PDB file of C-alpha atoms in Angstrom:
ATOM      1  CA  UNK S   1      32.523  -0.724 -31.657  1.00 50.00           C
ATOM      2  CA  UNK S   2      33.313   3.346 -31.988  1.00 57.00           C
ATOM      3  CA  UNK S   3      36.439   4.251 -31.177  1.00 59.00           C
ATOM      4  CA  UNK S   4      35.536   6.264 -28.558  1.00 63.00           C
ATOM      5  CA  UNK S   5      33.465   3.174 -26.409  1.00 68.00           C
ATOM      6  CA  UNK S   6      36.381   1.092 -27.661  1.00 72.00           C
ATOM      7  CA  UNK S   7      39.104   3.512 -25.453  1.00 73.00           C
ATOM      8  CA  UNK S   8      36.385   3.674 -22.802  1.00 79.00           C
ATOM      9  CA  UNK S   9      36.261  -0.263 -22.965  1.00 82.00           C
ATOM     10  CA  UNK S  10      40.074  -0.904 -22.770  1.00 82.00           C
ATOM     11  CA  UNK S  11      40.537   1.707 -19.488  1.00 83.00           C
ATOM     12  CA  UNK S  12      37.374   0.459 -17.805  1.00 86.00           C
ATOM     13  CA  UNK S  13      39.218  -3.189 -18.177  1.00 87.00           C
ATOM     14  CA  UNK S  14      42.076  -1.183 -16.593  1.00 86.00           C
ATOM     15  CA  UNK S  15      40.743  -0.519 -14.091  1.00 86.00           C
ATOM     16  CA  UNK S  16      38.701  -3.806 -13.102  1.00 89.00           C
ATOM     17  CA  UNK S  17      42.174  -5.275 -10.944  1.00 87.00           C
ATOM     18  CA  UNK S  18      41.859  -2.273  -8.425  1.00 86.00           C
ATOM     19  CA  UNK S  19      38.057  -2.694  -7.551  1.00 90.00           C
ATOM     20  CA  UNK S  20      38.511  -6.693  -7.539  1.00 89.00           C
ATOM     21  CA  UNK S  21      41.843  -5.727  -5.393  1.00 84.00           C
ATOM     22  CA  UNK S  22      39.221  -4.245  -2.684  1.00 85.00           C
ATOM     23  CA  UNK S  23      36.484  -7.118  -2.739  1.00 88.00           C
ATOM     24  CA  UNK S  24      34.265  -5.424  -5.422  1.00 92.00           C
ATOM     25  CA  UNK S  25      32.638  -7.488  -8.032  1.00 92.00           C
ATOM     26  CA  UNK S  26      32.962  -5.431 -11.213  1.00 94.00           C
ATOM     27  CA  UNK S  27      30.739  -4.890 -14.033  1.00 93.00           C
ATOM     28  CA  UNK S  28      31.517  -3.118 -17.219  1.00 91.00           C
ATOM     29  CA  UNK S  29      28.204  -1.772 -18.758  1.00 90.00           C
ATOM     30  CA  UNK S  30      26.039  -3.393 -16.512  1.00 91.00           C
ATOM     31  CA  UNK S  31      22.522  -4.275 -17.534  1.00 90.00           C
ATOM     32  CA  UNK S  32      19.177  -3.504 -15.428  1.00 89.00           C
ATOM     33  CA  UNK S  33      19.435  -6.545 -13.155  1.00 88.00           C
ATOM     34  CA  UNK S  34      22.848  -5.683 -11.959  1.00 88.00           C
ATOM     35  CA  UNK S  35      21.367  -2.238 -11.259  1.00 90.00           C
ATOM     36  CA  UNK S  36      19.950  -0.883  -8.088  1.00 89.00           C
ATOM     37  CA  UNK S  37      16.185   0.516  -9.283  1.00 90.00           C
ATOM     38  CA  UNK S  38      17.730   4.201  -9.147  1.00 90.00           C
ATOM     39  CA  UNK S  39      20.293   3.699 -11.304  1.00 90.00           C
ATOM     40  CA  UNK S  40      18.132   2.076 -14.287  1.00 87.00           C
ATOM     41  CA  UNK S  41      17.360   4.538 -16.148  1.00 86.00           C
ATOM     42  CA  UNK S  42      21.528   6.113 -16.284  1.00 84.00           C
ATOM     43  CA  UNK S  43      23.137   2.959 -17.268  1.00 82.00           C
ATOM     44  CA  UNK S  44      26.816   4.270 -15.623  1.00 88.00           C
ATOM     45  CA  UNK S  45      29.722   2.555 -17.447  1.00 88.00           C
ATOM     46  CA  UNK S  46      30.955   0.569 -14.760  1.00 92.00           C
ATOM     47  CA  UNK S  47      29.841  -0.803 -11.173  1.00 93.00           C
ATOM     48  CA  UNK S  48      31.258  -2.288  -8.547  1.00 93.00           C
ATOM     49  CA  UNK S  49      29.155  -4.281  -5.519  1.00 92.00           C
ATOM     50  CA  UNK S  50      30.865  -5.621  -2.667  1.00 90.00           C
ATOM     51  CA  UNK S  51      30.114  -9.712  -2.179  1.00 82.00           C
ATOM     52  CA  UNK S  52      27.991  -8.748   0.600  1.00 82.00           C
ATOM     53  CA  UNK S  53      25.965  -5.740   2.001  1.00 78.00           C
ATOM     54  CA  UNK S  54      24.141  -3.024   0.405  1.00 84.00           C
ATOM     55  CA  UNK S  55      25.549  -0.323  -2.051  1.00 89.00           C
ATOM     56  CA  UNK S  56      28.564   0.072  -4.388  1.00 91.00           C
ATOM     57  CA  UNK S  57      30.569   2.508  -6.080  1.00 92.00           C
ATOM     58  CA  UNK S  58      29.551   3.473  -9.471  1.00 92.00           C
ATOM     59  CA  UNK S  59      32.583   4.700 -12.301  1.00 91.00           C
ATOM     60  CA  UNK S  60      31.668   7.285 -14.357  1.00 86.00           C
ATOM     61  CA  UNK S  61      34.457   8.613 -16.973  1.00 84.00           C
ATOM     62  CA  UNK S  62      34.573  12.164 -17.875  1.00 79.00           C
ATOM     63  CA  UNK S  63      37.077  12.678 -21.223  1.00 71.00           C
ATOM     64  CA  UNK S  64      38.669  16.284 -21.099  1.00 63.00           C
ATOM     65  CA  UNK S  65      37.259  18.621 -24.105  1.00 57.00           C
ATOM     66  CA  UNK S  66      34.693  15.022 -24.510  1.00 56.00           C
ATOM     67  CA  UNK S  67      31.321  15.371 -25.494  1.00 55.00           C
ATOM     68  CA  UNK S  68      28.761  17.770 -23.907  1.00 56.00           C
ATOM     69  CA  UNK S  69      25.711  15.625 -23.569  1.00 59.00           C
ATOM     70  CA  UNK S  70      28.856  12.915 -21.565  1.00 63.00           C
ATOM     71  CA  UNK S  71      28.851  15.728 -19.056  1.00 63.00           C
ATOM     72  CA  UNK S  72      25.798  16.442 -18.821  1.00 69.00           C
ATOM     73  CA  UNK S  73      24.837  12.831 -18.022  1.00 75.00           C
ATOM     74  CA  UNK S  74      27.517  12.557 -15.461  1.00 78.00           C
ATOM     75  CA  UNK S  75      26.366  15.652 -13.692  1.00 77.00           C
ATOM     76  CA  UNK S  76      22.696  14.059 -13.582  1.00 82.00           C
ATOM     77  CA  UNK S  77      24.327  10.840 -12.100  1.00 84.00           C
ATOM     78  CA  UNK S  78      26.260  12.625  -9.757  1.00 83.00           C
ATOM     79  CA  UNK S  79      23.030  14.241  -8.386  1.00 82.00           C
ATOM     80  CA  UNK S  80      21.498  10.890  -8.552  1.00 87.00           C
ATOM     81  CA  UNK S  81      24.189   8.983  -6.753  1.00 88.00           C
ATOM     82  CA  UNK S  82      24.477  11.897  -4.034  1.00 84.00           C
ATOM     83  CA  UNK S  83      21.572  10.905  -2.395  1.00 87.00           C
ATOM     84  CA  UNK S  84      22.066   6.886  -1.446  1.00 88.00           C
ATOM     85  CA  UNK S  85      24.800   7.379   1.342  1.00 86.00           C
ATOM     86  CA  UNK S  86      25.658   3.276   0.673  1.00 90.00           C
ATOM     87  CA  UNK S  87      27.090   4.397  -2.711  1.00 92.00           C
ATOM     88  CA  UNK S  88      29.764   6.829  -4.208  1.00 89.00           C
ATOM     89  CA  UNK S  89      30.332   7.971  -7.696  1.00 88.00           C
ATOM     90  CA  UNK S  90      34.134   7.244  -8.538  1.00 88.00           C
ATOM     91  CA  UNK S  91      35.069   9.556 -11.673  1.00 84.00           C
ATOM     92  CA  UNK S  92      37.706   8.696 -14.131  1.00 83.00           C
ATOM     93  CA  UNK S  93      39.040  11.719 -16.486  1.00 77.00           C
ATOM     94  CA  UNK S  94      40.523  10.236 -19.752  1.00 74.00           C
ATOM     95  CA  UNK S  95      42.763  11.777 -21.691  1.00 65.00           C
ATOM     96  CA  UNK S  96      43.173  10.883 -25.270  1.00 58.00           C
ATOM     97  CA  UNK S  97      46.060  13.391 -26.182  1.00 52.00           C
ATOM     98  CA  UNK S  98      47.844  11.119 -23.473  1.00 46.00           C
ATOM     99  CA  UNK S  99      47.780   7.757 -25.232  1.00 45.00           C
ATOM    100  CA  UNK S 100      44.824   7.214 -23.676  1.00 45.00           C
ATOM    101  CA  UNK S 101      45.898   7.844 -20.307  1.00 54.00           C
ATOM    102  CA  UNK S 102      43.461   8.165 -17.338  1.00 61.00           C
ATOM    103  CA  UNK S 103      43.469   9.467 -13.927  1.00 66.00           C
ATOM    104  CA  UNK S 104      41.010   8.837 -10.856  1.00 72.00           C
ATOM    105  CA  UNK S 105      39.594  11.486  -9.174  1.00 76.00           C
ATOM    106  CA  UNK S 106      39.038  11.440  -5.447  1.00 81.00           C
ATOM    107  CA  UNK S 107      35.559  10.921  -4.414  1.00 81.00           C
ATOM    108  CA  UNK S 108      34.497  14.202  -1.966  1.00 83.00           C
ATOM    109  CA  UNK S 109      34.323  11.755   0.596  1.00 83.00           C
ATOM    110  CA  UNK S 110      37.944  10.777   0.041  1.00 84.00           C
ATOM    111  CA  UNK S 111      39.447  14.072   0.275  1.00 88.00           C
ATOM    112  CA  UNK S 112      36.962  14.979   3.435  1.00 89.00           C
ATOM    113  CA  UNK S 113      38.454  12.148   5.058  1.00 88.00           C
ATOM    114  CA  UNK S 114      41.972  13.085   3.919  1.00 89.00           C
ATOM    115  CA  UNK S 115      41.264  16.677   4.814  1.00 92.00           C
ATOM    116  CA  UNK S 116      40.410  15.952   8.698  1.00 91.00           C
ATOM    117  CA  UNK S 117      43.522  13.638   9.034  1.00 90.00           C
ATOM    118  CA  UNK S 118      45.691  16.599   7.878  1.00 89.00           C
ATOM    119  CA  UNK S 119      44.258  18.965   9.825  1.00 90.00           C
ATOM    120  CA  UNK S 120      44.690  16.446  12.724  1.00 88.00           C
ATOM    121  CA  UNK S 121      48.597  15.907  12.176  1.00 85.00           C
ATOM    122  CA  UNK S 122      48.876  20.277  11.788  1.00 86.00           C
ATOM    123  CA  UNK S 123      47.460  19.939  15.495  1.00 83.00           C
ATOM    124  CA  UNK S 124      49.880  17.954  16.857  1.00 79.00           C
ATOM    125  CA  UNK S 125      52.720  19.479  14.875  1.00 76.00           C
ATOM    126  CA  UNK S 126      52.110  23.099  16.360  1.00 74.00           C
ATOM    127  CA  UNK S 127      51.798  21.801  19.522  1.00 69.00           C
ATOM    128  CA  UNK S 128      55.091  20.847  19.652  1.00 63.00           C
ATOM    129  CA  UNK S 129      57.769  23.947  19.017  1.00 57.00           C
ATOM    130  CA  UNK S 130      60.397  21.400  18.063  1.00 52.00           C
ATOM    131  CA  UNK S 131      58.427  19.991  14.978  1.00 51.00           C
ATOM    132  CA  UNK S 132      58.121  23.259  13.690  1.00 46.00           C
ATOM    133  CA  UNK S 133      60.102  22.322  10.429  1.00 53.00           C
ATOM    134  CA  UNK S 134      57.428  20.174   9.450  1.00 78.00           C
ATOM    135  CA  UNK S 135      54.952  22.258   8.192  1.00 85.00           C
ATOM    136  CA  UNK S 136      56.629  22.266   5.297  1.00 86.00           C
ATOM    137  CA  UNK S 137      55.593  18.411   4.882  1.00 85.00           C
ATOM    138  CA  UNK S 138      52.241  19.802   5.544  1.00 89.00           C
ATOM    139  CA  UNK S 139      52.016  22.425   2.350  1.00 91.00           C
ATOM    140  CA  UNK S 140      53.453  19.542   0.059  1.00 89.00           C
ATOM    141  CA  UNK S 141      50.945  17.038   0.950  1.00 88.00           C
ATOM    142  CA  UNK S 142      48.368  19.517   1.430  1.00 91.00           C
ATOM    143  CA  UNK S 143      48.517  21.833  -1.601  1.00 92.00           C
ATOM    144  CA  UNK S 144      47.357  18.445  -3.408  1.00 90.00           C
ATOM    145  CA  UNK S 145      44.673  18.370  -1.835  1.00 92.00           C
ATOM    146  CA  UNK S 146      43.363  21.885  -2.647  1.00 94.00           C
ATOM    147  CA  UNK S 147      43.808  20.659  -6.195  1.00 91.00           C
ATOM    148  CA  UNK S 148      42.047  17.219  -6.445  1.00 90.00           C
ATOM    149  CA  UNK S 149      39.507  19.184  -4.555  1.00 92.00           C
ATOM    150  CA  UNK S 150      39.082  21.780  -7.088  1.00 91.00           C
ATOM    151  CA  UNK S 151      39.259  19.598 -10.150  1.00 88.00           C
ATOM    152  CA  UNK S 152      36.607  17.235  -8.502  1.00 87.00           C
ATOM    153  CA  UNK S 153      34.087  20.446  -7.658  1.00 87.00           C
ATOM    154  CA  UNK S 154      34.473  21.599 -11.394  1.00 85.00           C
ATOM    155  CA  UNK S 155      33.580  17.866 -12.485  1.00 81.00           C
ATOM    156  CA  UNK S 156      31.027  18.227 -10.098  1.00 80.00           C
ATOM    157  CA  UNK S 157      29.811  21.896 -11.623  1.00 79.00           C
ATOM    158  CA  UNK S 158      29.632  19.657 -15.015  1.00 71.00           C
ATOM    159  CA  UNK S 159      32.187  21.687 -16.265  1.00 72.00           C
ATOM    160  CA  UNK S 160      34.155  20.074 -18.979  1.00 65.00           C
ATOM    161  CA  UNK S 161      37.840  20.254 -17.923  1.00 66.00           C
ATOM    162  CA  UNK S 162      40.649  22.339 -20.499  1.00 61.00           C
ATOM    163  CA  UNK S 163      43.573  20.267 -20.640  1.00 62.00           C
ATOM    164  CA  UNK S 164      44.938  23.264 -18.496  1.00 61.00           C
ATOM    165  CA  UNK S 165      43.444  21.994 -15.345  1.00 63.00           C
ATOM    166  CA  UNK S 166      46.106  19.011 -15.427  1.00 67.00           C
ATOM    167  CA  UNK S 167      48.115  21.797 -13.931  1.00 81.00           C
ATOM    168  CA  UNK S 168      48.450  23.384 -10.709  1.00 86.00           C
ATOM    169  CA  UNK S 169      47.459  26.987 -12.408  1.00 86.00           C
ATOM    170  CA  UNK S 170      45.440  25.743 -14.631  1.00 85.00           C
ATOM    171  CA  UNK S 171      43.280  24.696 -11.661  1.00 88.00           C
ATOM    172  CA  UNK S 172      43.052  28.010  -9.900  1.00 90.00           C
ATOM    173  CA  UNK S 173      42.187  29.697 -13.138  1.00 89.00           C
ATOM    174  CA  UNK S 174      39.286  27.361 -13.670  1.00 86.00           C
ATOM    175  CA  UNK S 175      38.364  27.617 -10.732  1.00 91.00           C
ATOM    176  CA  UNK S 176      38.200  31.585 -10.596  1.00 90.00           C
ATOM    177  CA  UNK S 177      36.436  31.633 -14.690  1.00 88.00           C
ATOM    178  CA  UNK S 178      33.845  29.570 -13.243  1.00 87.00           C
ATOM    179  CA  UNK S 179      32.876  32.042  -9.769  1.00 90.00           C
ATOM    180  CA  UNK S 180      33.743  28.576  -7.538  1.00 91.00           C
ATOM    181  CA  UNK S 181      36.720  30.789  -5.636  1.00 91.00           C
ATOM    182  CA  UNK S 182      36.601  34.430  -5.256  1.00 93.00           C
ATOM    183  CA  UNK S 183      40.230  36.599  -6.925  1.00 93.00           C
ATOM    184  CA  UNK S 184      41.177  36.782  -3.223  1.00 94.00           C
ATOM    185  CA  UNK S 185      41.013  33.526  -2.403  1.00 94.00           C
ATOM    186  CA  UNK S 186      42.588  32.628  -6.386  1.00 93.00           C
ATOM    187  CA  UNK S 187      45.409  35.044  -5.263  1.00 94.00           C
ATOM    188  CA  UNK S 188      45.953  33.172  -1.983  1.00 94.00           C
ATOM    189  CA  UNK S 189      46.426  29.871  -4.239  1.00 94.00           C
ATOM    190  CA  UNK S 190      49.194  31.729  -5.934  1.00 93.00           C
ATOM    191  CA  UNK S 191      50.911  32.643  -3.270  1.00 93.00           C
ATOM    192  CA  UNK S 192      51.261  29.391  -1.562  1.00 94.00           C
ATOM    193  CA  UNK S 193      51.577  27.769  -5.072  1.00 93.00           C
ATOM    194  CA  UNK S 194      55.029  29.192  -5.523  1.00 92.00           C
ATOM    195  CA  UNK S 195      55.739  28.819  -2.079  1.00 91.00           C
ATOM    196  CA  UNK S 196      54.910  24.874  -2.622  1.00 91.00           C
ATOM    197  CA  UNK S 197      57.162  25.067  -5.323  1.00 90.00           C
ATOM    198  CA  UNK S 198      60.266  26.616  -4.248  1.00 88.00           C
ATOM    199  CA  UNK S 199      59.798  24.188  -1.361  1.00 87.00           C
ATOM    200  CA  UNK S 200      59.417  21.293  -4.029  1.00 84.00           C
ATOM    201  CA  UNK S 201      62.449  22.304  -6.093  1.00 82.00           C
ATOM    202  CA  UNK S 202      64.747  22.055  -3.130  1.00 80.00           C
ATOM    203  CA  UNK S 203      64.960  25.450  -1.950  1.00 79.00           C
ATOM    204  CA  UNK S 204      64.347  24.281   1.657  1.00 75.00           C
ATOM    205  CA  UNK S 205      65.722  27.497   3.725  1.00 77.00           C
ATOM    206  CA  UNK S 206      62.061  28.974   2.558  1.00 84.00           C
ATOM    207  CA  UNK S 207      60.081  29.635   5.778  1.00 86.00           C
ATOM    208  CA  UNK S 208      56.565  28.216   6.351  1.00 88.00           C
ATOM    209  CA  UNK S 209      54.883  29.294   9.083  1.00 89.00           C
ATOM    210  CA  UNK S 210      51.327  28.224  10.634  1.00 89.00           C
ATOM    211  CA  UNK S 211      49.533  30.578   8.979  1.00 93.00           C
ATOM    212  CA  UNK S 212      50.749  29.822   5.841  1.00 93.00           C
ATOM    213  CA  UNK S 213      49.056  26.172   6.349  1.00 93.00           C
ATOM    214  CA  UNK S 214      46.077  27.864   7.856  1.00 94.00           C
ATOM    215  CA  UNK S 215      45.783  29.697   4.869  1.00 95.00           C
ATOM    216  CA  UNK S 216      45.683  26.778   2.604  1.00 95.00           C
ATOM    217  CA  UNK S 217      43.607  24.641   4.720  1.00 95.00           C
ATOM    218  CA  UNK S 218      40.349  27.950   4.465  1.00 94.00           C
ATOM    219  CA  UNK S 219      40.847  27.152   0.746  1.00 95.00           C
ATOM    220  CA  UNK S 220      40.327  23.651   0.591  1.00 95.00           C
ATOM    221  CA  UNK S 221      37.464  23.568   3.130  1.00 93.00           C
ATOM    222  CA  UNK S 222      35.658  26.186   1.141  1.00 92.00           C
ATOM    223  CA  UNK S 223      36.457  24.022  -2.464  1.00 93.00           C
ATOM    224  CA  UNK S 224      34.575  20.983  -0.281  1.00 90.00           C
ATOM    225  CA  UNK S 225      31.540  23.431   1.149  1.00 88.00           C
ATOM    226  CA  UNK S 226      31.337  24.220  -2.365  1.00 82.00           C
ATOM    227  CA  UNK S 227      31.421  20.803  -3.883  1.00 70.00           C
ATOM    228  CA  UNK S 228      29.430  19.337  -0.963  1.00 65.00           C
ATOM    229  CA  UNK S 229      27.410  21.909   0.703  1.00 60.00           C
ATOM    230  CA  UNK S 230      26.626  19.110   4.255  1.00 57.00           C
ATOM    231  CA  UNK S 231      30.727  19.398   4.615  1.00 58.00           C
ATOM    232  CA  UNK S 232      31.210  21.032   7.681  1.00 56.00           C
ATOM    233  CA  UNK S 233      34.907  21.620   9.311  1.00 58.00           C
ATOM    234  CA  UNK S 234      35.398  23.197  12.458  1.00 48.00           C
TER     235      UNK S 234
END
């Protein structure tokens, strides 16, 4: 075994616990006849079926700086996945330089579903004057979100992530090289960026005001029109 399927191997086994966890059968390199017919011909690393019912999530891993024709086939499988609604595409970025180290990406769905529930809580929050103070909870769990949104539309883009993009600017710069956020909106991402982080670092006097949240919220719905073009947010 290469030492490249053999790391693949060893964090796909890593992985089995959380699927089984959630009811999923899992199946490292699956054969045909544990295949649905339109996933035959891709042969994804792993899947995982639920013990009853139709569909599945298939695990795809995308290394950072890994081989072109690896992206290339996860972008195809992406595609291909995108149209059966009873399955989602789960991708894994490895990172070798890490000892091997690997980190799950939100599905789109995820972070849609994430997104709303956010934008829900920033309702009630301004609708009460006295809660005002937490919309600083709101940029620190929502600034997140704008990232693991970006990093999944690049993956998406089959763009083969720079080590940079394990970083909050590294993410906006992608982002911007690749003409998936305009400079205005990649100088809006600064600004609340260091406003997440003086918040982050204890500097809590800072002032965050509704807009400021607003603000960040237009960014991430436009990183998930982008990455799914059906996403629709009032």
């Amino acid at each position: 075994m290469s030492a490249e399927r053999n790391m693949e191997t060893k964090l796909l086994k890593s992985l089995q616990p959380r699927y089984e966890g959630e009811g999923f059968r899992f199946i490292i390199e699956p054969d045909a006849n544990d295949l649905p017919p339109f996933l035959r011909s891709y042969r994804p690393d792993a899947i995982a079926r639920p013990a009853a019912g139709e569909g599945g999530v298939v695990i795809g891993i995308s290394e950072i700086k890994g081989p072109a024709q690896k992206a290339k086939n996860l972008e195809q499988l992406a595609r291909e996945v995108a149209k059966h609604k009873e399955w989602r595409l789960d991708i894994v970025l490895a990172d070798r330089a890490l000892q091997e180290s690997w980190l799950l990406v939100p599905s789109l769905a995820e972070l849609e579903s994430d997104f709303r529930a956010l934008k829900r809580d920033f309702v009630e929050l301004t609708a009460d004057e006295e809660s005002i103070g937490d919309l600083k909870v709101q940029l620190l769990f929502g600034w997140p979100l704008f990232e693991a949104a970006g990093r999944r539309v690049l993956l998406e883009h089959d763009i083969d992530l720079p080590r940079d993009a394990l970083n909050s600017k590294g993410v906006i710069d992608n982002l911007v090289t690749e003409g998936l956020i305009s400079d205005d909106d990649a100088a809006s991402a600064i600004d609340l960026l260091r406003l997440r982080n003086l918040i982050a670092h204890g500097y809590l006097k800072q002032e965050v005001n509704a807009e400021d949240i607003k603000g960040l919220f237009q960014l991430i719905e436009k990183l998930l029109r982008v990455g799914a073009p059906g996403f629709h947010e009032s």
